[in-house]
Coordinates of C-alpha atoms in Angstrom, one line a residue:
X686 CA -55.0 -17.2 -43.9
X687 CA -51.3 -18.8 -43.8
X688 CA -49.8 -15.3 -44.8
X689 CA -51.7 -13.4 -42.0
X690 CA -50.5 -15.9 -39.3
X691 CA -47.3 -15.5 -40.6
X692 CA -47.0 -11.5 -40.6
X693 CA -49.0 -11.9 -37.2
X694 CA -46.3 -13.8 -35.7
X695 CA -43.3 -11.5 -37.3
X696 CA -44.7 -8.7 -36.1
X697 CA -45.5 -10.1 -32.8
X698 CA -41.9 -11.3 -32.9
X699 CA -40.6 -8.0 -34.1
X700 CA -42.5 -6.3 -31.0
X701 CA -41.0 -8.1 -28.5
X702 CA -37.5 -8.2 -30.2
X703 CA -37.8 -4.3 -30.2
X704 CA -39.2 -4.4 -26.1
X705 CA -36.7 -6.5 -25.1
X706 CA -34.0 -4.6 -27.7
X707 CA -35.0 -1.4 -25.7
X708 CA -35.4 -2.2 -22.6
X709 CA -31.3 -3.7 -22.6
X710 CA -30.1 -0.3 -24.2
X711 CA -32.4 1.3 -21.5
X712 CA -30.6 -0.8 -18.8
X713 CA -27.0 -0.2 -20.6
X714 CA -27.8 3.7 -20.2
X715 CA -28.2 3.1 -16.7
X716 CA -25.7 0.7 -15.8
X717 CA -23.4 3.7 -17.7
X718 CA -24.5 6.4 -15.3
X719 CA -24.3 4.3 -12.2
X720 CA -21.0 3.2 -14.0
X721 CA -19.9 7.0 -14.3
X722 CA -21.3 8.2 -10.7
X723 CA -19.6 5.5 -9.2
X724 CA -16.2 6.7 -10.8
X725 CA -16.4 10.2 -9.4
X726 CA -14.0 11.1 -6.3
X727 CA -16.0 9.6 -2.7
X728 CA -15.5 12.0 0.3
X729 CA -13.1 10.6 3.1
X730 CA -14.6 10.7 6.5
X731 CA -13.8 10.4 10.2
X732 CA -13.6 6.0 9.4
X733 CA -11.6 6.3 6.3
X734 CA -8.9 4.1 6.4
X735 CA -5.8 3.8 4.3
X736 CA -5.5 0.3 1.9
X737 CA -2.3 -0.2 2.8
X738 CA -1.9 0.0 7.0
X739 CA -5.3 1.1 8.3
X740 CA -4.2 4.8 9.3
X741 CA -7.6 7.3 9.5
X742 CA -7.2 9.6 6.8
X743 CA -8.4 12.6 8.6
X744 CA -6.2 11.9 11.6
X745 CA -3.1 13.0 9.2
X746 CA -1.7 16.0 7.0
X747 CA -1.1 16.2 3.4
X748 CA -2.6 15.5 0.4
X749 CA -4.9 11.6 0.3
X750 CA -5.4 9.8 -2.5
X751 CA -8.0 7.2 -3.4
X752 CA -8.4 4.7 -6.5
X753 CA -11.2 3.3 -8.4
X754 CA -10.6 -0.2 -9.4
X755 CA -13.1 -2.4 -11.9
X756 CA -15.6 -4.7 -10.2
X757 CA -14.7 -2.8 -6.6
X758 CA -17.6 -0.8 -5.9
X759 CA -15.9 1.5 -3.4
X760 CA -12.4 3.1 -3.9
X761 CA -9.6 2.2 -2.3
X762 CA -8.2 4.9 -0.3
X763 CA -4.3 6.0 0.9
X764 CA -3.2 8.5 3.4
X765 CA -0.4 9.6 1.2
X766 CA 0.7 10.2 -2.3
X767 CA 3.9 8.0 -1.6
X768 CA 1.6 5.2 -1.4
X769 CA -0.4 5.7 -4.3
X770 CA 2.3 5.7 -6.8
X771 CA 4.1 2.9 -5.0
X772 CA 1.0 1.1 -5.7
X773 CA 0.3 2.4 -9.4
X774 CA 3.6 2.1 -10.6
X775 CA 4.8 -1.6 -8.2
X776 CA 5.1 -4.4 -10.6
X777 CA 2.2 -6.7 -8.7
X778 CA -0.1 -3.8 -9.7
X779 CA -2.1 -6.2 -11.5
X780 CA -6.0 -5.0 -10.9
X781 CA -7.5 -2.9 -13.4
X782 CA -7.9 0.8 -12.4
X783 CA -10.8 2.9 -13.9
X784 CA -9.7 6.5 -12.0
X785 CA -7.5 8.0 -9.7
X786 CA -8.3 10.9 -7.8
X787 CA -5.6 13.1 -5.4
X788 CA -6.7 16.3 -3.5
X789 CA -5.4 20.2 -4.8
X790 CA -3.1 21.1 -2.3
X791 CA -3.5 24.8 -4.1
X792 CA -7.3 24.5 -2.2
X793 CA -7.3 21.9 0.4
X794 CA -6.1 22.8 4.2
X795 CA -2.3 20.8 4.0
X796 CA -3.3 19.9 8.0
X797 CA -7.0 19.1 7.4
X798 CA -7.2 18.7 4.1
X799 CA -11.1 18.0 3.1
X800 CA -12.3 17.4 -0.6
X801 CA -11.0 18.9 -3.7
X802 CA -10.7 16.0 -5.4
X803 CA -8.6 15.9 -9.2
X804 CA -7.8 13.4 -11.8
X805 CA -4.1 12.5 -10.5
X806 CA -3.2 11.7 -13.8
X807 CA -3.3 15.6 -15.2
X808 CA -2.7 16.8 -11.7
X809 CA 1.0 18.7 -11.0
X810 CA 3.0 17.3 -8.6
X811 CA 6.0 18.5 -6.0
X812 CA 8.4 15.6 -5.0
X813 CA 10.9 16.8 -1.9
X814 CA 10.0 19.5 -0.2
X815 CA 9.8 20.1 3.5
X816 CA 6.5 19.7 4.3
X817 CA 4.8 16.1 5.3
X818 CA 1.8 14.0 5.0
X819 CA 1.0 11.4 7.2
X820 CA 3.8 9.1 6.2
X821 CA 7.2 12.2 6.2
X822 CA 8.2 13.3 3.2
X823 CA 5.2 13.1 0.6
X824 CA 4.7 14.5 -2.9
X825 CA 2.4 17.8 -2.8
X826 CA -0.6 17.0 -5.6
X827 CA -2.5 20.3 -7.2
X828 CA -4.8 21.1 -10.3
X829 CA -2.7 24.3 -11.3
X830 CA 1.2 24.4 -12.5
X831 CA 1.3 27.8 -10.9
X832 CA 0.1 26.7 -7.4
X833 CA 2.8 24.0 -7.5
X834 CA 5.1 26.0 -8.2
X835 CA 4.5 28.7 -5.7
X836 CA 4.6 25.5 -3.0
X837 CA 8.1 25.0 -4.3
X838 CA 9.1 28.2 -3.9
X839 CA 8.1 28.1 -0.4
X840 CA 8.7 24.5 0.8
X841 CA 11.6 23.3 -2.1
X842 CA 10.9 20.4 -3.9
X843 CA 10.7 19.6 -8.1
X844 CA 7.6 20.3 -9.9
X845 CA 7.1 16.9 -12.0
X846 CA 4.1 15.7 -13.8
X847 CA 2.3 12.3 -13.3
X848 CA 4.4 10.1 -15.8
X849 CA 7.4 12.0 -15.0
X850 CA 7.1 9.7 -11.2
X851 CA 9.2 6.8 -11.0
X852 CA 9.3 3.7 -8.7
X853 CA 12.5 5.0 -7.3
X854 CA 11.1 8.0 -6.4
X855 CA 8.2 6.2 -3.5
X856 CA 10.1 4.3 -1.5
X857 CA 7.2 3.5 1.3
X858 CA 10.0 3.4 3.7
X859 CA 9.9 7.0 3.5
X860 CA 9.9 8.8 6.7
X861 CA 11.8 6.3 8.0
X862 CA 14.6 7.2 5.8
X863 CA 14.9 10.5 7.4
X864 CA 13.6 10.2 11.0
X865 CA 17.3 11.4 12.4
X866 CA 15.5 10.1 15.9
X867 CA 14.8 6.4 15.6

């Protein structure tokens, strides 16, 4: 009678140690897909505002940006390139970053630009051409080597990729610097 209690209780243990075993991976898959889903690019719209001064992003040109921080459930979103990699690359950067997501200037309207979301970090960039974003000079973003290069045919400008961007390079005094009027 001792021996049946026994494997009674072990397999009574054993069941719940397998529900409860289950049930946490069940929960992990979960909190991974909610983890994932809440990683992807998030759509600006008319009362997205930039981290850094407020500015509406759809009120301005050029490509946006946005980044996804750990333990922030929404991204944190800029109205130019300029002041994502100052950001990203600024020594007090000190939260982690899970993704970061700039728009394909190859697809997206340059005045209006509206989704096309990339990873920034295999995206091709164009620092120094002629055309703006909402701050002056900006650096063009876009999925394809080909489409920034065609841009810098047009509008001038270096084709660089994401490591190749230096601190030096997004000053966030920017259009300041070459506003000949003020």
């Amino acid at each position: 009678m001792t021996c049946s209690c026994i494997t009674r209780r072990r397999a009574l243990g054993m069941a719940a140690f397998t529900a409860l075993a289950t049930s946490s991976l069940l929960a992990g898959c979960g909190d991974k897909a909610a983890e994932q889903q809440s990683l992807a690019p998030v759509e600006i719209d008319r009362s997205t505002s930039c981290e850094l001064d407020g500015m509406l992003l759809a009120d301005y040109p050029g490509p946006k940006a946005q980044i996804h921080y750990a333990g922030q459930e929404k991204p944190s979103f800029f109205c130019d390139t300029i002041e994502l990699f100052n950001t990203l690359l600024a020594g007090e950067q000190v939260r982690a970053v899970r993704a970061v997501y700039v728009q394909d200037m190859g697809k997206a309207d340059w005045n209006e630009p509206k989704g096309h979301w990339i990873d920034a970090k295999t995206a091709v960039y164009v620092l120094g051409s002629k055309r703006h974003g909402s701050m002056g000079p900006t650096i063009a973003s876009f999925a394809q080597e080909a489409d920034a290069a065609k841009f810098a045919g047009e509008h001038g400008g270096k084709v660089l990729r994401f490591a190749d961007i230096k601190l030096d390079m997004v000053d966030l005094s920017g259009g300041a610097l070459h506003d000949t009027r003020m």
